[in-house]
Short mmCIF file of C-alpha atoms and ligand atoms in Angstrom, two decimals:
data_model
loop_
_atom_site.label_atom_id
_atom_site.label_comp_id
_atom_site.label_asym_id
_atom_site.label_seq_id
_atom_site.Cartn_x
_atom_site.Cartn_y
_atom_site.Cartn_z
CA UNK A 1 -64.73 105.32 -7.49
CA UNK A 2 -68.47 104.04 -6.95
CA UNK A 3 -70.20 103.96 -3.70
CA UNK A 4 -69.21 100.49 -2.14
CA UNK A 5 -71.94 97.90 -0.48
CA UNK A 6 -69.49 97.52 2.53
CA UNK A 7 -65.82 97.73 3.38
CA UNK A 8 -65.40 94.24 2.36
CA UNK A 9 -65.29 95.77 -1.49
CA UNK A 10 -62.16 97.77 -0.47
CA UNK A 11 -60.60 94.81 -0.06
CA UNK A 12 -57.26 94.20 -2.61
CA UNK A 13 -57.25 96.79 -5.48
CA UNK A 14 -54.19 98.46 -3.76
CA UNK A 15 -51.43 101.09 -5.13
CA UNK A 16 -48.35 99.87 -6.96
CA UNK A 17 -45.47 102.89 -6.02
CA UNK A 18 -42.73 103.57 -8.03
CA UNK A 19 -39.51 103.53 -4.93
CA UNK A 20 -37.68 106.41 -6.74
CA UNK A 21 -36.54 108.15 -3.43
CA UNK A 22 -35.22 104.84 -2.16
CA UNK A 23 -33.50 103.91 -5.34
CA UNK A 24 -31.78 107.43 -5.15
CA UNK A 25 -30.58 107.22 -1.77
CA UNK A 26 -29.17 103.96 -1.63
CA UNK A 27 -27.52 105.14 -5.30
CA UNK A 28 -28.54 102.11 -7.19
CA UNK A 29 -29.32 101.12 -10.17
CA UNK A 30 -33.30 99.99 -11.11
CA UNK A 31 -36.61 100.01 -9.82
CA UNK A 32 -38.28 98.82 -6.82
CA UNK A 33 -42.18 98.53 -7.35
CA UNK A 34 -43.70 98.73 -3.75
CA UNK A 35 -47.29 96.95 -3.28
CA UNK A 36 -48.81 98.93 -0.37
CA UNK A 37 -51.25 95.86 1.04
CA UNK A 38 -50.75 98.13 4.25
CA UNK A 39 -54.01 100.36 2.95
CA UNK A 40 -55.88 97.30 3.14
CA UNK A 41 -59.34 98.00 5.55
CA UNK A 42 -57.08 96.00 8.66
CA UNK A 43 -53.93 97.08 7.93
CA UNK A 44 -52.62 94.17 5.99
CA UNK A 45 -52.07 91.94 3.16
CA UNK A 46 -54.11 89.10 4.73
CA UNK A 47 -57.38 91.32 4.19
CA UNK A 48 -57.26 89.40 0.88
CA UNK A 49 -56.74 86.18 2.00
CA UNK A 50 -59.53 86.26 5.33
CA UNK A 51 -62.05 87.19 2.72
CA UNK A 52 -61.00 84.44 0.10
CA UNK A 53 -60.42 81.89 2.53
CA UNK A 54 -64.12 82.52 4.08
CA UNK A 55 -65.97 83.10 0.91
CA UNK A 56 -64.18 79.58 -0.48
CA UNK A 57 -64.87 77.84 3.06
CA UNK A 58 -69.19 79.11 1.94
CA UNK A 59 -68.96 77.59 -1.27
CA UNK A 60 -67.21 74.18 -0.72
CA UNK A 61 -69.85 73.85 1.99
CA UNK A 62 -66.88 73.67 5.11
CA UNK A 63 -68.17 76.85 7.07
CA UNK A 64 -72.21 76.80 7.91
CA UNK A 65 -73.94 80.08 8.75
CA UNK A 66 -73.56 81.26 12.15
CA UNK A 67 -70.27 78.73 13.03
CA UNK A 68 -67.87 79.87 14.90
CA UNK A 69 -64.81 80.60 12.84
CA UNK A 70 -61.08 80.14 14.35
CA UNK A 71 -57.50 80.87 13.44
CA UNK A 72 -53.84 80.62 14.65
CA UNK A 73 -52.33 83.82 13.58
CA UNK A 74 -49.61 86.08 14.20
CA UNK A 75 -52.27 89.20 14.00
CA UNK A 76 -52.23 90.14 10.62
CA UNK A 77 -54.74 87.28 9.65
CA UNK A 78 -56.75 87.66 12.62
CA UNK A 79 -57.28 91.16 12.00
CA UNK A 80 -58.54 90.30 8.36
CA UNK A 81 -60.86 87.64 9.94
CA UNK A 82 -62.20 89.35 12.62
CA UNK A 83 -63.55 92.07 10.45
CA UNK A 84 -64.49 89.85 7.03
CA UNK A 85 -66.31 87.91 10.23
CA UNK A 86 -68.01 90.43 11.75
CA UNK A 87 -69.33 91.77 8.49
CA UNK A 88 -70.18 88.06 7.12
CA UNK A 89 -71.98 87.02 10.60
CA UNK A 90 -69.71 84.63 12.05
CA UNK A 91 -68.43 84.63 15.61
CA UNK A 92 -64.35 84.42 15.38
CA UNK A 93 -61.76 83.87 17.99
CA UNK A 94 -57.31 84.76 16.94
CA UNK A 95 -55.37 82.47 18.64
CA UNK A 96 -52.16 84.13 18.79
CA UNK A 97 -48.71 83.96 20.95
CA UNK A 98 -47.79 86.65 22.66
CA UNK A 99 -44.77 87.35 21.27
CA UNK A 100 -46.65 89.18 18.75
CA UNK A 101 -47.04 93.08 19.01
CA UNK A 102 -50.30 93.96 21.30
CA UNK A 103 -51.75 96.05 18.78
CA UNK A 104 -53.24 93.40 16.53
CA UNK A 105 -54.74 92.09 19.41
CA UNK A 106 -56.43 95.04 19.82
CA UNK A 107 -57.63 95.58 16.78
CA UNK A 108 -59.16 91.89 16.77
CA UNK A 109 -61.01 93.42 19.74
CA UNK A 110 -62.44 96.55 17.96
CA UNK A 111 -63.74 94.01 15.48
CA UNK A 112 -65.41 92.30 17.79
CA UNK A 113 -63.16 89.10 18.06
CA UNK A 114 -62.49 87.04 20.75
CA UNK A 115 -58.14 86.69 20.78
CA UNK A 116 -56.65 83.94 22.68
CA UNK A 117 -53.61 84.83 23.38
CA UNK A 118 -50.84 81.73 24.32
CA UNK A 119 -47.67 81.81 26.69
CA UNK A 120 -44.21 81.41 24.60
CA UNK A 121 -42.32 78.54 24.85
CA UNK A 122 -39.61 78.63 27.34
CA UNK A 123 -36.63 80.41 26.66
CA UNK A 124 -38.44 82.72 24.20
CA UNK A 125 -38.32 85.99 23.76
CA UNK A 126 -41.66 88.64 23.70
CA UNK A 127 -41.42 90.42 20.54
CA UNK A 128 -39.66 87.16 18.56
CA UNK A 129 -41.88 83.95 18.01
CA UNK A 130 -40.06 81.06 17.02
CA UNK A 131 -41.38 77.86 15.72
CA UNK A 132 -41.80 76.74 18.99
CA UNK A 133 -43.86 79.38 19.90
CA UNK A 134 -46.39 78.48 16.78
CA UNK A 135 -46.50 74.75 17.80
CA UNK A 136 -47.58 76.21 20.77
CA UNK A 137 -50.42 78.12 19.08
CA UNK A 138 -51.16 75.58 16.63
CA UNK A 139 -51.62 72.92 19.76
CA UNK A 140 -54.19 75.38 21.32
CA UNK A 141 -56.33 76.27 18.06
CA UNK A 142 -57.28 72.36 17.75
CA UNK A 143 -57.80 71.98 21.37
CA UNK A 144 -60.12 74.53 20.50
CA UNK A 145 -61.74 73.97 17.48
CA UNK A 146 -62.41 70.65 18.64
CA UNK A 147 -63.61 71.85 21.82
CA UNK A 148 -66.02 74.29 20.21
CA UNK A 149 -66.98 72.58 16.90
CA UNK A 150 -65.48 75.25 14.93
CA UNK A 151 -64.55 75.82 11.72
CA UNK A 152 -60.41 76.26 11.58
CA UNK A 153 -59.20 78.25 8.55
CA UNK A 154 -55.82 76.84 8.65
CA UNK A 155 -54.25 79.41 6.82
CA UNK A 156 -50.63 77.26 6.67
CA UNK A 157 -52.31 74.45 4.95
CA UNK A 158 -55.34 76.08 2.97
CA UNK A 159 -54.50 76.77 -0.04
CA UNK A 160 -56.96 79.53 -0.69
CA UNK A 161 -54.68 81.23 0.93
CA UNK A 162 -52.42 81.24 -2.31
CA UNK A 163 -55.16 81.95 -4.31
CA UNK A 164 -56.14 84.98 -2.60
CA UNK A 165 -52.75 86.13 -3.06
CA UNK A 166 -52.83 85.58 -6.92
CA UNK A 167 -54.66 88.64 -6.96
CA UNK A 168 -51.48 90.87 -5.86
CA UNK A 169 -50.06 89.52 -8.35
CA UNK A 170 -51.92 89.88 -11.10
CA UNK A 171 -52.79 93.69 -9.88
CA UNK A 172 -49.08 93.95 -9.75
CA UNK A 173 -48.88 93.16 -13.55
CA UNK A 174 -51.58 94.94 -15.09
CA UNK A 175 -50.62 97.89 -13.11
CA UNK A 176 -47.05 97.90 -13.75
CA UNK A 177 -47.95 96.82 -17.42
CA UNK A 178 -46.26 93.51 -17.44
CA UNK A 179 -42.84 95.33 -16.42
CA UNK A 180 -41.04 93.47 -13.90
CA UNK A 181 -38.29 91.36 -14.16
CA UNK A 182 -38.70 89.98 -10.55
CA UNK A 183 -40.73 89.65 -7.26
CA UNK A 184 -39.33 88.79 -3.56
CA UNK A 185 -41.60 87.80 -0.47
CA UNK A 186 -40.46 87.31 2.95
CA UNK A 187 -41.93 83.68 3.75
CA UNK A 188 -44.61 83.31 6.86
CA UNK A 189 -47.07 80.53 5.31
CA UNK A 190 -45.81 81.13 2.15
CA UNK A 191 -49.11 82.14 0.92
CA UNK A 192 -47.83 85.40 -0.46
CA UNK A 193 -44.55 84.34 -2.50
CA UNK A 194 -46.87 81.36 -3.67
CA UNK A 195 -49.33 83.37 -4.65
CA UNK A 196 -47.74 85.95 -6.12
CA UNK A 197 -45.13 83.62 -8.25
CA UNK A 198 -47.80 81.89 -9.52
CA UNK A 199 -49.76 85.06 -10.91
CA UNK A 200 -46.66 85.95 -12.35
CA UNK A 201 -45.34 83.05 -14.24
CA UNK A 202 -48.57 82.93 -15.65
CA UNK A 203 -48.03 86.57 -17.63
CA UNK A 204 -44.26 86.19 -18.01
CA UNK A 205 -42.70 82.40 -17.56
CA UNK A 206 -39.14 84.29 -16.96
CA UNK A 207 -39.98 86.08 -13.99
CA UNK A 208 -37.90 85.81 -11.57
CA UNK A 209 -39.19 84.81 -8.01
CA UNK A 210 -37.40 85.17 -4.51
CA UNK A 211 -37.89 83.77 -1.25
CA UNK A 212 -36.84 86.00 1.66
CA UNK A 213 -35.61 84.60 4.54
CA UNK A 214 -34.40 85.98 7.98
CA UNK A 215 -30.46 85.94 8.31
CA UNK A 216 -30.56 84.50 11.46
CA UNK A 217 -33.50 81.78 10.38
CA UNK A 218 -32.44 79.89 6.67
CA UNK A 219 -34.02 77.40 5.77
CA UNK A 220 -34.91 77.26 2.24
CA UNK A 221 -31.51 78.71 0.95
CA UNK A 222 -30.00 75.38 2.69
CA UNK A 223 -27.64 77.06 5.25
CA UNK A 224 -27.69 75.70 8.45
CA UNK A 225 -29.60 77.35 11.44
CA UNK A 226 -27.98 79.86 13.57
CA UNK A 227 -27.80 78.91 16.99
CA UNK A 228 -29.07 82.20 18.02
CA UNK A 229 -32.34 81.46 15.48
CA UNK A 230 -34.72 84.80 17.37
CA UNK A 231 -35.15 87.56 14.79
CA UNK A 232 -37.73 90.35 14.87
CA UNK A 233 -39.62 90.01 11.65
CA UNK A 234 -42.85 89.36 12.89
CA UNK A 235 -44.77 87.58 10.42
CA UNK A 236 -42.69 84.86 9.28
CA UNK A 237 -39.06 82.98 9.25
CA UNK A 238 -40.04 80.16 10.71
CA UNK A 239 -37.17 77.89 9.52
CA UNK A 240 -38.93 74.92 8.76
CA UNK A 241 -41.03 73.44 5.55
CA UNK A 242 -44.50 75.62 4.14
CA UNK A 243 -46.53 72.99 3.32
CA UNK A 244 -48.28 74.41 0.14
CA UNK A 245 -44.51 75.58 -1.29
CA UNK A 246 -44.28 74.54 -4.64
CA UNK A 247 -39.89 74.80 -4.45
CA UNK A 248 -39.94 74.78 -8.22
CA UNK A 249 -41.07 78.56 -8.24
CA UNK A 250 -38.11 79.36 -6.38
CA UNK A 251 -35.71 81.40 -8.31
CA UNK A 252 -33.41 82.16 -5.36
CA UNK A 253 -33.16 83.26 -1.66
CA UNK A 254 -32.29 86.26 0.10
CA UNK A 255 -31.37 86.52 3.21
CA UNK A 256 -31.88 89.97 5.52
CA UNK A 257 -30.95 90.99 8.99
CA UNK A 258 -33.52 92.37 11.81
CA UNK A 259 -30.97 95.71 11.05
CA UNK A 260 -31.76 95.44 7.41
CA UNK A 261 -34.84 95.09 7.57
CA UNK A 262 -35.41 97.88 10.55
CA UNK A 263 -33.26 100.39 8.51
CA UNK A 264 -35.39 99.88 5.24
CA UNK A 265 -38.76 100.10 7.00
CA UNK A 266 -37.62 103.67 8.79
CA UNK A 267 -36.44 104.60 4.98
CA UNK A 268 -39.69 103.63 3.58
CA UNK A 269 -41.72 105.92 6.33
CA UNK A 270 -38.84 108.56 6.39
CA UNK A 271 -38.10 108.83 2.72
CA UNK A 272 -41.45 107.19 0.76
CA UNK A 273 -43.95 108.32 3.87
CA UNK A 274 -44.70 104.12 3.09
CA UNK A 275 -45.59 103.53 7.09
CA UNK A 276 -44.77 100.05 7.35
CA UNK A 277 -44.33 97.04 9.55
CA UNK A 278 -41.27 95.11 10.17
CA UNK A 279 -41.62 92.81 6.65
CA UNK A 280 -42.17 95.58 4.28
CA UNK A 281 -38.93 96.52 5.08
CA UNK A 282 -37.37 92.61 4.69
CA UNK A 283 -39.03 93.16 1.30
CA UNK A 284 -37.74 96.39 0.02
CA UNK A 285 -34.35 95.54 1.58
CA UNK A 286 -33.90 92.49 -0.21
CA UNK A 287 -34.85 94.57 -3.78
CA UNK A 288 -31.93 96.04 -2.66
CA UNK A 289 -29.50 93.56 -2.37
CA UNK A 290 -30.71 92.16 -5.32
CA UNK A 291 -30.48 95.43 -7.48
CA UNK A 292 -27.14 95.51 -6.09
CA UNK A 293 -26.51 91.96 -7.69
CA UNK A 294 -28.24 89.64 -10.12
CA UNK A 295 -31.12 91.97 -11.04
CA UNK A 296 -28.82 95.64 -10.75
CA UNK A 297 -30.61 97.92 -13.26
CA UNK A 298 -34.28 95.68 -13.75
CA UNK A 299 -37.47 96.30 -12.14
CA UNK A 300 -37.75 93.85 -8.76
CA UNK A 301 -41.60 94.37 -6.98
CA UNK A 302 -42.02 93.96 -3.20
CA UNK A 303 -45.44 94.09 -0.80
CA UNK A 304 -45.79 96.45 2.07
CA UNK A 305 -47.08 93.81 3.89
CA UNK A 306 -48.76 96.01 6.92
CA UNK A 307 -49.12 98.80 8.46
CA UNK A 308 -46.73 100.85 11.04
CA UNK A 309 -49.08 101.10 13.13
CA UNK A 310 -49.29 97.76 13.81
CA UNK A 311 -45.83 98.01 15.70
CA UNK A 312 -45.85 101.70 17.78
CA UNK A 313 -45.85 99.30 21.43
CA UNK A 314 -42.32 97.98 19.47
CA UNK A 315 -38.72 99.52 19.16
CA UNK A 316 -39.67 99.94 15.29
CA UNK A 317 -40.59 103.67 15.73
CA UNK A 318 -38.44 105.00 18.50
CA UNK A 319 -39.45 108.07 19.86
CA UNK A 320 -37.09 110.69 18.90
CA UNK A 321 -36.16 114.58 20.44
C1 PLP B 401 -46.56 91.24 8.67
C2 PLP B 401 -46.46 90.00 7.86
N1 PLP B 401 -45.53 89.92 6.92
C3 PLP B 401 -45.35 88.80 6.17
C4 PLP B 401 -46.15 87.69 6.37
C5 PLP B 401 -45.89 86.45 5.55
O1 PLP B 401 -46.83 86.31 4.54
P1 PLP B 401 -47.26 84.88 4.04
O2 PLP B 401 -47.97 84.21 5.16
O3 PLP B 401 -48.15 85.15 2.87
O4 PLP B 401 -46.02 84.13 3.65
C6 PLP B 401 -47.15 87.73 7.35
C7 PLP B 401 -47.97 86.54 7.62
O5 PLP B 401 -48.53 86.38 8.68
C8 PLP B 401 -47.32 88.92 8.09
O6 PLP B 401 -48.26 89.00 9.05
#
């Protein structure tokens, strides 16, 4: 590997693992492909889409040197922001609720960002952020923006967003060499499954594509909401319409439980050494259910979306004797 110009170059570009310790110890049949966008310089998948949402912002003319740059964000994309800011030259505030973990908060910090961090709605609880919680946060980033004359990324409406993500996709491909049958991405803007669909359709038309869902918080997959709607997959499940979805790339849905997805992200760090957030393990856990179903014995490809350490303030990790 050459010597890079900055950190921004180690951007994307990440490994594509083979789950073969997984596959064995759940006895299944198949492969699951694991994208680790945890290596990313933040921590996370949205590395990709803070640089391509900034660098598209440049060249349409939206963002003008030196302008303050602003976000609603459950961490992950703050994190990517604050440091593709602080390298590019632009001051950036998160906004963020604080039912999201305290570590990307932190990390916003170290890279120099200012993070707003908003009260939950009423009746919420810390660790869970429900829709209400984001309207919250989405009502405060345009006070703001407004207020400061900044440039808002917008990350549920931009659709650079998806086209950052094409390029996990596409990596996906030419590093698996074209073999998967199917992909699965736990929904937050829906920048990732849109993304990564796309990319793939556009090698192999018959790829399968599925939306993941929280068990507790359908929406897509047309069951109604449960009246307990709280889940811990921080990230996404927000129950209610992505705007840039494009529903004819939807293949099917999967749902997954908080315990699914807990289990499978202490399997990937116990059995893969994959240390990953809450997501990662929606992901790999619905591979599973799939390989156990419509796709047993094909090749299904997942993203570790972040990075474990991302959640060590939550119950994720528990500390053990
Ligand atoms: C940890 C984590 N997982 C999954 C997602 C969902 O990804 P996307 O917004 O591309 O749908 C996010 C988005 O914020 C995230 O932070």
């Amino acid at each position: 590997m050459a010597v890079m110009g900055s950190i921004l170059e180690a951007i994307g570009n990440t490994p594509l693992v083979n789950l073969e310790r997984l596959v064995k110890h759940w006895k299944i049949e198949g492969r699951i492909l694991a994208k680790l966008d945890n290596l990313n310089p933040s921590g996370s998948k949205k590395d990709r889409i803070a640089l391509g949402m900034i660098r598209s912002a440049e060249r349409k003319g939206l963002l003008r040197r030196g302008q303050t740059v602003i976000e609603e964000t459950s961490g992950n994309t703050g994190n990517g922001l604050a440091l593709v800011c602080a390298l590019l030259g632009y001051p950036f505030i998160a906004v963020m609720s604080k039912g999201n973990s305290i570590e990307r908060v932190r990390v916003s910090n170290a890279f120099g960002a200012k993070v707003v961090r908003v009260d939950q709605a009423p009746g919420s609880k810390s660790g869970e952020v429900s829709a209400a919680d984001l309207d919250l946060v989405i009502k405060e980033t345009e006070r703001l923006t407004k207020e400061l004359g900044a440039f808002c990324v917008g990350q549920f409406h931009n659709a650079d967003n998806a086209t950052a993500q094409e390029t996990t996709g596409d990596e996906m491909w030419e590093q698996s060499e074209g073999k998967i049958d199917a992909i699965a991405d736990f929904v937050g803007t829906g920048g990732g499954f849109v993304g990564i669909a796309t990319a793939m359709r556009r090698h192999d038309p018959k790829t399968r594509c599925y939306l993941i869902e929280p068990a507790n918080a359908p929406y897509y997959s047309g069951e109604k909401p449960k009246e307990e709607a709280g889940h811990h997959i921080q990230g996404g499940g927000y129950a209610r319409e992505v705007p840039f979805l494009d529903r004819s790339l939807i293949t099917g849905c999967v749902s997954v439980s908080d315990e699914e997805a807990i289990e499978s992200a202490r399997l990937l760090s116990s059995v893969e050494g994959i240390f990953c957030g809450f997501s990662a393990g929606a992901n790999v856990a619905a591979a599973r259910k799939l390989l156990e179903g419509t796709e047993k014995g094909k090749t299904v490809a997942v993203v570790i979306c972040d990075s474990g350490f991302k959640y060590l303030s939550t119950d994720l990790y528990p500390l053990k004797d």
